[in-house]
Short mmCIF file of C-alpha atoms and ligand atoms in Angstrom, two decimals:
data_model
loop_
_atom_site.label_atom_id
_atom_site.label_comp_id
_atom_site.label_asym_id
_atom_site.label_seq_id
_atom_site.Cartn_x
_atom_site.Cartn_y
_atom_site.Cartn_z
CA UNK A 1 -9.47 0.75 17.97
CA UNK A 2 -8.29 4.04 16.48
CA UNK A 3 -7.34 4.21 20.65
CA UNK A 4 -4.87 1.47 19.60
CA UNK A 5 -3.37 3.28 16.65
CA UNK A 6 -2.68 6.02 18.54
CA UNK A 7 -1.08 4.65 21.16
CA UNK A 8 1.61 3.01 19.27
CA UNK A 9 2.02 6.06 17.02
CA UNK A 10 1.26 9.01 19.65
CA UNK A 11 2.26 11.34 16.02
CA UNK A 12 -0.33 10.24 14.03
CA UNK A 13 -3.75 12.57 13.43
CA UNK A 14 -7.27 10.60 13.34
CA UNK A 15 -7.98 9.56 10.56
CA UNK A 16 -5.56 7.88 9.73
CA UNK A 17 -3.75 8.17 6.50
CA UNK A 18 -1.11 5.57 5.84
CA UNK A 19 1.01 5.72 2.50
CA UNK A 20 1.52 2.04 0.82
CA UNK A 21 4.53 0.21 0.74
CA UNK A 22 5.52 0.77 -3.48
CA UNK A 23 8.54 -0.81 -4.73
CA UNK A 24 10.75 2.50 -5.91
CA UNK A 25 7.47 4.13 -6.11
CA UNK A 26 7.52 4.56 -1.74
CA UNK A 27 10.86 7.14 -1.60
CA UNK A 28 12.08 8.25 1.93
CA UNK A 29 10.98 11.51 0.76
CA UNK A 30 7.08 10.62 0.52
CA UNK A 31 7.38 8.06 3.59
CA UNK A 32 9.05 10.89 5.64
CA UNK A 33 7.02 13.65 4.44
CA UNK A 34 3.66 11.28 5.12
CA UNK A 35 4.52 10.32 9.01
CA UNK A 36 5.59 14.06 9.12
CA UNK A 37 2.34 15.16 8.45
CA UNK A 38 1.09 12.68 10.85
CA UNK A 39 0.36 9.80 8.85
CA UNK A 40 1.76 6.60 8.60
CA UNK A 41 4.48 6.55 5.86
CA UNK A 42 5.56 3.06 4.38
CA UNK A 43 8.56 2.29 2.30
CA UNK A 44 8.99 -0.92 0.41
CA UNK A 45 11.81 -3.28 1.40
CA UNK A 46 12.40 -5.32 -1.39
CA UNK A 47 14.66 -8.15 -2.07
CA UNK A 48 18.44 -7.26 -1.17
CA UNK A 49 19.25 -6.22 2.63
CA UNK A 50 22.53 -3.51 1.49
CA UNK A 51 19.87 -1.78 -0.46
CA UNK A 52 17.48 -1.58 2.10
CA UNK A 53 19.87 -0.70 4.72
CA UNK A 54 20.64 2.51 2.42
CA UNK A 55 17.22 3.40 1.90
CA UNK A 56 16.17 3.40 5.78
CA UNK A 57 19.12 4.88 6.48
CA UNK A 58 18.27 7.66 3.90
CA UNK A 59 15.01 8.14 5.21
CA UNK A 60 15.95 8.21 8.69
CA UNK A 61 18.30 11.28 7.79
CA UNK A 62 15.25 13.02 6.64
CA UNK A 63 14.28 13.41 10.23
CA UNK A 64 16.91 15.51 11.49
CA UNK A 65 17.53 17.53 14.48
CA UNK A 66 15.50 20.10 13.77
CA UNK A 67 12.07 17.80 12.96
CA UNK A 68 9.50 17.52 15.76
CA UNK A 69 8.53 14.10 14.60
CA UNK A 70 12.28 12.53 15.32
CA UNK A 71 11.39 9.24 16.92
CA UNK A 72 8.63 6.92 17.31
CA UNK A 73 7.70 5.21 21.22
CA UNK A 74 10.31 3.70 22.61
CA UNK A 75 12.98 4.68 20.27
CA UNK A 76 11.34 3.58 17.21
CA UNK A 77 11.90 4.88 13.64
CA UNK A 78 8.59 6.84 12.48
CA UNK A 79 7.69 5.41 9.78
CA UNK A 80 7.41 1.42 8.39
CA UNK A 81 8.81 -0.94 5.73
CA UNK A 82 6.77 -3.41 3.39
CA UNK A 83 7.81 -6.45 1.87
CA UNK A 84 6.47 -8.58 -0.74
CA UNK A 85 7.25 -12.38 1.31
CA UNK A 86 7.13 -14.72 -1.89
CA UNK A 87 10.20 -12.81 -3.04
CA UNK A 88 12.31 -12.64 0.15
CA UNK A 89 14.49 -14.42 2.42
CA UNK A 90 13.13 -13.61 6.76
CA UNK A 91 17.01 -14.50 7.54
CA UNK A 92 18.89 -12.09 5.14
CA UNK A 93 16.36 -9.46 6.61
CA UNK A 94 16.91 -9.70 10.38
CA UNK A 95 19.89 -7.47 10.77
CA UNK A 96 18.41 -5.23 8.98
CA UNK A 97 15.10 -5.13 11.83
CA UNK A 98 17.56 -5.43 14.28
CA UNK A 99 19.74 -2.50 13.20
CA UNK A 100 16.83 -0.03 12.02
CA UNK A 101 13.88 -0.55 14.49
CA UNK A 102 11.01 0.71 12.10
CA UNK A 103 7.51 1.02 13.62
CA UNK A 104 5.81 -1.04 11.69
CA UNK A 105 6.90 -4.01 9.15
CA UNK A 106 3.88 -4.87 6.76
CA UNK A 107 3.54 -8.37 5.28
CA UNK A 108 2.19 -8.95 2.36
CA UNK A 109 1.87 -11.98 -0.70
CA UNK A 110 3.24 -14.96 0.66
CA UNK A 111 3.96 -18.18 -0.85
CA UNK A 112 1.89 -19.95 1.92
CA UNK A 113 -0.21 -18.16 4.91
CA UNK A 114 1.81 -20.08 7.37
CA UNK A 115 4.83 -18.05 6.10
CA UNK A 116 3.72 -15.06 8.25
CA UNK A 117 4.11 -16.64 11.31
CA UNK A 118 7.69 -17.39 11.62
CA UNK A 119 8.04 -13.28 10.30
CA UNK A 120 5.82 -12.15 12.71
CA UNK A 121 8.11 -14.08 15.12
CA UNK A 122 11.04 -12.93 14.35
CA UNK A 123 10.32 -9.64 14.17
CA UNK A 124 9.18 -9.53 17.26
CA UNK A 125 12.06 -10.99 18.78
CA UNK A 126 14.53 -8.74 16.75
CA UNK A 127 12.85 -5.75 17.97
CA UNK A 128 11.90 -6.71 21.35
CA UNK A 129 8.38 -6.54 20.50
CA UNK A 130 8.32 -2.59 19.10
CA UNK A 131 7.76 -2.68 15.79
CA UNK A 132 4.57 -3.81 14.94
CA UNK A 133 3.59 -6.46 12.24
CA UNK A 134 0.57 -5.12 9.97
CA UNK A 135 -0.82 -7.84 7.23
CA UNK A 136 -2.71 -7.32 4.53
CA UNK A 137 -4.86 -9.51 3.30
CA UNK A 138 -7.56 -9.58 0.74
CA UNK A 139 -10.35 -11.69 1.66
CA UNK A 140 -12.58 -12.59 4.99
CA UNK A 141 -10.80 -16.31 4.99
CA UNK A 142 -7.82 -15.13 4.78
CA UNK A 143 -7.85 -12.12 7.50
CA UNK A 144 -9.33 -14.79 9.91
CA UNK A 145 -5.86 -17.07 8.98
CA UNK A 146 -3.33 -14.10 9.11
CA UNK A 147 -5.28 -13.36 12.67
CA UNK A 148 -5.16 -17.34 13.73
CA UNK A 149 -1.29 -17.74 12.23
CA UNK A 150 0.49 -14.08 13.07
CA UNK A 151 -1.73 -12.15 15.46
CA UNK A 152 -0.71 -9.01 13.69
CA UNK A 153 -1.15 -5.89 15.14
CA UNK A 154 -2.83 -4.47 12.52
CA UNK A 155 -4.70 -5.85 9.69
CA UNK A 156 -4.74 -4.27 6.14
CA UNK A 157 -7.79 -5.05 3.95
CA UNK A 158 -7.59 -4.61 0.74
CA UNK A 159 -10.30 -4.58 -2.09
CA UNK A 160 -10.11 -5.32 -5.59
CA UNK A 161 -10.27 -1.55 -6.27
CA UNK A 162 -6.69 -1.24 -5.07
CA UNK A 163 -3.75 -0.61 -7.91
CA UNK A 164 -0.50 -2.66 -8.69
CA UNK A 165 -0.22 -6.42 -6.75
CA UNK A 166 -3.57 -8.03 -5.11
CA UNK A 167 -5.95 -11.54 -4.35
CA UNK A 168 -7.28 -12.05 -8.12
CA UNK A 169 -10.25 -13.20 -6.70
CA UNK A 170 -11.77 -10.29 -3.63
CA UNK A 171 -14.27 -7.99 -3.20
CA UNK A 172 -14.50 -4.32 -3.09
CA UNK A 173 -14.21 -2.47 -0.03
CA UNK A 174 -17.74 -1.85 0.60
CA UNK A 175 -18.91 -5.52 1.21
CA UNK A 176 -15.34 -6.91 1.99
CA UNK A 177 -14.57 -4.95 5.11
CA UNK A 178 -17.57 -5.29 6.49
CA UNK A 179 -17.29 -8.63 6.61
CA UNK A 180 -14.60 -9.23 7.58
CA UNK A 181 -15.00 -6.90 11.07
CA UNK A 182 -18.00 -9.43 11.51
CA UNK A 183 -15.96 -12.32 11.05
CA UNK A 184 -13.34 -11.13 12.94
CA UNK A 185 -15.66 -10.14 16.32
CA UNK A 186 -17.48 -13.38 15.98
CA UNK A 187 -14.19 -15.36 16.69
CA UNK A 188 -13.65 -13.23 19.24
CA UNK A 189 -10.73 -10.81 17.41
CA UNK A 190 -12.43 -7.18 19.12
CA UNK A 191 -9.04 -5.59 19.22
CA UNK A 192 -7.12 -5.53 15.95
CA UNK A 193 -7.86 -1.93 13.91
CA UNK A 194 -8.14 -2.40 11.01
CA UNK A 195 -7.25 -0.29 7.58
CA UNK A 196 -8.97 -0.33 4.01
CA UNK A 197 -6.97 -0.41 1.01
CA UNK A 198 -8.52 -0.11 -2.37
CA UNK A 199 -9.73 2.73 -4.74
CA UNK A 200 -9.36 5.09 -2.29
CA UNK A 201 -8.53 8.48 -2.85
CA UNK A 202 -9.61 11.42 -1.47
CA UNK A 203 -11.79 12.55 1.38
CA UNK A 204 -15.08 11.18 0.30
CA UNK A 205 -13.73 7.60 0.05
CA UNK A 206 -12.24 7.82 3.53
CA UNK A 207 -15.72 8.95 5.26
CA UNK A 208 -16.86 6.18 3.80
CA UNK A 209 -14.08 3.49 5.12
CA UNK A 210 -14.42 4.81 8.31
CA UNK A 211 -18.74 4.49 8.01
CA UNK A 212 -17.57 0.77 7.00
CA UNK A 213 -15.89 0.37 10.37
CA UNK A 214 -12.35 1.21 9.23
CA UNK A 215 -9.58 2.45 11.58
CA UNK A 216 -8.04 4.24 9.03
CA UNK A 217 -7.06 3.83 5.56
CA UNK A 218 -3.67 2.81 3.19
CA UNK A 219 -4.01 4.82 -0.14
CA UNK A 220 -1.44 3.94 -2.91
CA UNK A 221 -2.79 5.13 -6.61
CA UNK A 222 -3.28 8.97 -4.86
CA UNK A 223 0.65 8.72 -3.97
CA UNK A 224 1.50 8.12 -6.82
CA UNK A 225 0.63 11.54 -8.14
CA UNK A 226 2.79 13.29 -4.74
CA UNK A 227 5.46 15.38 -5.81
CA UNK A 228 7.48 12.75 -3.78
CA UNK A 229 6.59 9.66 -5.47
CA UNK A 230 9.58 7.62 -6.97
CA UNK A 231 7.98 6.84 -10.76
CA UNK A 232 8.62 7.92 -14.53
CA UNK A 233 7.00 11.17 -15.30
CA UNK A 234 4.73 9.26 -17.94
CA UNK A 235 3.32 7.50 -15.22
CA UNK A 236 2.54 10.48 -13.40
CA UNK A 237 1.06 11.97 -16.27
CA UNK A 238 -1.03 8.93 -16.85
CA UNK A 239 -2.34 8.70 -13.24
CA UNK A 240 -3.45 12.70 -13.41
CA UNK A 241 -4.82 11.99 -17.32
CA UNK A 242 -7.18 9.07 -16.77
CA UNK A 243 -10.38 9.04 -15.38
CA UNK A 244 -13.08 6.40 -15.29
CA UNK A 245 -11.02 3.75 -13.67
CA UNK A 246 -13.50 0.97 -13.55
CA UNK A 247 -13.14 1.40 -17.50
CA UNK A 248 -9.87 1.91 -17.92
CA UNK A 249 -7.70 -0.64 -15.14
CA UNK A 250 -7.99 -3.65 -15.66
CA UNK A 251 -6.64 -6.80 -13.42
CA UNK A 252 -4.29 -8.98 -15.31
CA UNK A 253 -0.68 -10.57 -15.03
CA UNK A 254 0.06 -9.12 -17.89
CA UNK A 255 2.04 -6.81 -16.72
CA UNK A 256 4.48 -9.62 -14.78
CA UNK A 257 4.78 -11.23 -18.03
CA UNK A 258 6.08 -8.04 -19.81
CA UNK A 259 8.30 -6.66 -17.12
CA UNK A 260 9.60 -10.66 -16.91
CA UNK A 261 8.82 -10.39 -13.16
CA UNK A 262 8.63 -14.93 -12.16
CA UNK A 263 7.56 -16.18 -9.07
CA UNK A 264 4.18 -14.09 -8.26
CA UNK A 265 1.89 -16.84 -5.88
CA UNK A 266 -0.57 -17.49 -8.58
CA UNK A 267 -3.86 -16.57 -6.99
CA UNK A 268 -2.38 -12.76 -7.23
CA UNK A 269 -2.74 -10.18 -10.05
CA UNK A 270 -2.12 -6.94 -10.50
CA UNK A 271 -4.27 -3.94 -11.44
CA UNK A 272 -2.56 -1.36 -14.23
CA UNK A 273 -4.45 1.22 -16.55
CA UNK A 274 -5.03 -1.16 -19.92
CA UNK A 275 -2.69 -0.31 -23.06
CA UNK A 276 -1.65 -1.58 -26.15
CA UNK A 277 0.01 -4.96 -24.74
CA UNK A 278 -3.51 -5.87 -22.99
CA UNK A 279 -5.28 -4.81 -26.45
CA UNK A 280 -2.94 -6.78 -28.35
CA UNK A 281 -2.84 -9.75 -25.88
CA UNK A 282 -6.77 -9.71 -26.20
CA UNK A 283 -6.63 -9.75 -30.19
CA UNK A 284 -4.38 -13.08 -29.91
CA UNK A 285 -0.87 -11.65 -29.82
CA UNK A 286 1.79 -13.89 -28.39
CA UNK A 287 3.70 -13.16 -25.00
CA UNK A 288 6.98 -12.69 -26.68
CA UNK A 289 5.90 -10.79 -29.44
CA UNK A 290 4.25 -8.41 -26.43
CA UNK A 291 7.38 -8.15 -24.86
CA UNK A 292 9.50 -7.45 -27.19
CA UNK A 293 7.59 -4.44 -28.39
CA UNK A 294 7.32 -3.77 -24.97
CA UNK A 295 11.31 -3.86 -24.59
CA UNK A 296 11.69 -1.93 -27.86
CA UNK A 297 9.26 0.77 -26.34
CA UNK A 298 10.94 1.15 -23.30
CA UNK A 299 13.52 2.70 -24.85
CA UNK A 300 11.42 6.08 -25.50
CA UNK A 301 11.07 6.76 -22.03
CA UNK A 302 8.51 9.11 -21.10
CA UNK A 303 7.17 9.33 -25.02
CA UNK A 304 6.09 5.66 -24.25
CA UNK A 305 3.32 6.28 -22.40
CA UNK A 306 -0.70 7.18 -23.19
CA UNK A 307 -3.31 6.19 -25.18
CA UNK A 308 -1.31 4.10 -27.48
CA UNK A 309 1.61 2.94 -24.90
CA UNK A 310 2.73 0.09 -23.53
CA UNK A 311 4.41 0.89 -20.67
CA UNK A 312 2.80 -0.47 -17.32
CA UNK A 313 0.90 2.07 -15.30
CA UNK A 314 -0.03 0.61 -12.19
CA UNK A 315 -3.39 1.99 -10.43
CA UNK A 316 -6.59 1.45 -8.81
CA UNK A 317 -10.27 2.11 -9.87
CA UNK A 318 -10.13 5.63 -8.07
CA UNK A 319 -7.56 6.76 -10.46
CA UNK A 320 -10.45 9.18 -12.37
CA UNK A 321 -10.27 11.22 -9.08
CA UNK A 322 -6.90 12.13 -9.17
CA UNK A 323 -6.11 15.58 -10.80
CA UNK A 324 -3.72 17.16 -9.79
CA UNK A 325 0.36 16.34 -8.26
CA UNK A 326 0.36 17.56 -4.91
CA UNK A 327 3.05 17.35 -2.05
CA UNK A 328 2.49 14.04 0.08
CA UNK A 329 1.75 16.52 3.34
CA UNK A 330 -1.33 17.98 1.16
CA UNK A 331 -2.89 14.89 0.12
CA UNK A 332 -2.33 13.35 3.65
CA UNK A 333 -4.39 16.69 5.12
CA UNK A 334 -6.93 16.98 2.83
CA UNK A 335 -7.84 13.56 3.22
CA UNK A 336 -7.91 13.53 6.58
CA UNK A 337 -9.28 16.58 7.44
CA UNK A 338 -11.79 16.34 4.99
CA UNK A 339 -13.03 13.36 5.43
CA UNK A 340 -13.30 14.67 9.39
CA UNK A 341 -15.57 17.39 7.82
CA UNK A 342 -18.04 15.29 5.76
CA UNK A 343 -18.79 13.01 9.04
CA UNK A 344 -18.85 16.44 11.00
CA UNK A 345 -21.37 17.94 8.54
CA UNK A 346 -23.28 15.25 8.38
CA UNK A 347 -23.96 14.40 12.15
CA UNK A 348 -24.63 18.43 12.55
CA UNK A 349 -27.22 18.58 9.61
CA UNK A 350 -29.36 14.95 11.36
CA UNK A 351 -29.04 17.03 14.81
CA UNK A 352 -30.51 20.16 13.80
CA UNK A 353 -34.18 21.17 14.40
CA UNK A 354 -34.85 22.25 11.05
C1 LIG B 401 2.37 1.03 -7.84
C2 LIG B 401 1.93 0.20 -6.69
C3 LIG B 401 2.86 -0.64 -6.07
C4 LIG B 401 2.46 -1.41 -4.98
N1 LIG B 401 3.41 -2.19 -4.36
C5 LIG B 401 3.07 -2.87 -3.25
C6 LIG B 401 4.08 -3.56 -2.51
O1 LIG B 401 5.25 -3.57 -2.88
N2 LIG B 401 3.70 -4.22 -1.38
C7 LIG B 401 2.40 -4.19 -0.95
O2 LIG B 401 2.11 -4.78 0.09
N3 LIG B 401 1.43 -3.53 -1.63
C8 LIG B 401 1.74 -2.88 -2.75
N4 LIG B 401 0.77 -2.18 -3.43
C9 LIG B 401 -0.65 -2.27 -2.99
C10 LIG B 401 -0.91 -1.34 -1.83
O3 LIG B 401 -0.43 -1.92 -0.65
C11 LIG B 401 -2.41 -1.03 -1.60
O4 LIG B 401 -3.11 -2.19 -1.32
C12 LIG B 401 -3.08 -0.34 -2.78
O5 LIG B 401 -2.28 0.64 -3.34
C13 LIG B 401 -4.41 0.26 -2.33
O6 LIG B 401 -5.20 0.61 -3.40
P1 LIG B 401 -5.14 2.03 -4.16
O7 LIG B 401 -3.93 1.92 -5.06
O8 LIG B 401 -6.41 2.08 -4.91
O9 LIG B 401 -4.98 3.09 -3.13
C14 LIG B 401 1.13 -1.39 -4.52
C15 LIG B 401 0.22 -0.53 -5.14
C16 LIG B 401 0.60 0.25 -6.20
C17 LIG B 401 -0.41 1.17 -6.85
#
């Protein structure tokens, strides 16, 4: 199935490294700089079309003249665009398929599973079938849906490791993808590669996706320490400062709730590094007590973040790995090529004699 990837994005080095689709987080400067280094680099589309048309028209100037990687097959744009369905409209959105032909359009958080369909649809009518639909999903009932409704071309799972917006109820990546391969080859689904998403972030955890039966794998927490990444410097900070992620995330809606974000399908939460609001929620406090401190903290910026903060601070389980802000081209090689050299050490060390 990696085969499959490859032919549809002849750029793209195995493994596969694909950057997630992050509202503001996703820049054209870390979705360029990711497909550049041959991964797959995802922006997020959002709600309005003008301001998408500016941002993949921004990130299409990144590939200039002088770029080897200018154009995907058959004139397509490098790179792909997410969007969060509950929150937007398929109609507003097909001019803007039709006038930027991306490679890939990733679907995500529906209000119903039957939603994907007429997207998948359309978007292959707009495009005259070359940009491909990815979906991700979050459990084995629900990838065998998205595969029965949408037929996408390729199917993001995603584990309840995985920072910011995901299934409330799912399993980590270990058991889930598993299964779900299974599930898929037993209804006869052989061909659709599929991706892991979820507390993955460095080489070790992509060996291991790829042991799992993964094509590849979508990383977002790790992105959001690149040099490119779109979000506050106390974020950054906090990504790089915290370790034992299992400890310190936590999945919640709190975070909707304070940033007064309505209309989130209910069986989805989010995963964000715990503060003071989920402390404070815990010991009783009120929603709009919590938000107004969180409101009244905003207003220090950077300061606001840490030990004691309040800001939200989206990220997975694997955020204790992270150390260090890199460029997005670094993280995509080290990951790939290193998780190339764990399976390559280890099949050498069970050949040898000694
Ligand atoms: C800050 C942040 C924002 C995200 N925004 C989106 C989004 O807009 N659309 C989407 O499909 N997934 C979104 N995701 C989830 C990713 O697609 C992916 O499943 C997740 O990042 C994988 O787990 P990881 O963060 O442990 O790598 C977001 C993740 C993070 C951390």
């Amino acid at each position: 199935m990696a085969g499959l990837l490859k032919n549809a994005y002849p750029w793209i080095k195995l493994p596969l490294i694909v950057s997630a689709p992050m509202l503001n987080a996703a820049t054209p400067a870390l979705a360029a700089s990711v497909s550049q280094a041959r991964g797959i680099g995802f922006l997020a589309g959002g709600t309005k079309p003008a301001e998408l048309d500016d941002l993949l028209a921004r990130t299409t100037a990144l590939f200039d003249s002088a770029s080897p990687l200018r154009r995907g097959p058959n004139d397509t744009l490098p790179f792909g665009v997410g969007f969060q369905n509950w929150g937007c409209k398929l109609d507003a959105m097909i001019p803007m398929f039709r006038k930027h032909r991306v490679a890939a359009i990733w679907l995500f958080a529906p209000k119903h599973l039957s939603d994907f369909a007429s997207w998948a649809r359309e978007i292959r009518a707009v495009s005259d079938g070359y940009t491909q639909v990815w979906i991700q999903v979050g459990t084995v009932m629900e990838a065998l849906e998205v595969m029965r409704l949408a037929r996408p071309d390729v199917l993001v799972v995603q584990g309840t490791d995985a920072g910011g917006h995901g299934l409330r109820q799912s399993a980590s990546i270990i058991s889930l993808l598993p299964e779900t391969k299974d599930a898929l080859e037993a209804i006869g689904f052989h061909n659709v590669p599929v991706l892991a998403a979820g507390g993955i972030v460095e080489a070790r955890g992509v060996a291991a996706a790829l042991s799992l039966g993964a094509d590849g794998v979508v990383m977002g927490t790790r992105f959001l320490a690149a040099e490119e990444a779109g979000i506050a410097k106390g974020w950054q900070n906090e990504i790089i400062r915290v370790g034992d992620g299992g400890a310190t995330t936590k999945r919640s809606t709190l975070c909707d709730r304070l940033k007064e974000t309505v209309g989130w399908p209910e069986h989805y939460d989010g995963r964000a590094v715990t503060n003071k609001g989920h402390l404070d929620e815990e010991g009783g406090l009120s929603d709009a007590e919590n938000v107004r401190m969180y409101k009244e903290e905003l207003k220090q910026g950077d300061e606001a973040w840490g030990d004691h903060g309040r800001m939200v601070t989206y990220a997975g389980t694997g955020v204790g790995l992270i150390k260090q802000r890199r460029p997005a081209a670094d993280i995509v090689e080290e990951t790939s090529t290193g998780a190339l050299n764990i399976l390559q050490r280890y099949a050498r060390m069970a050949n040898s004699k000694l």
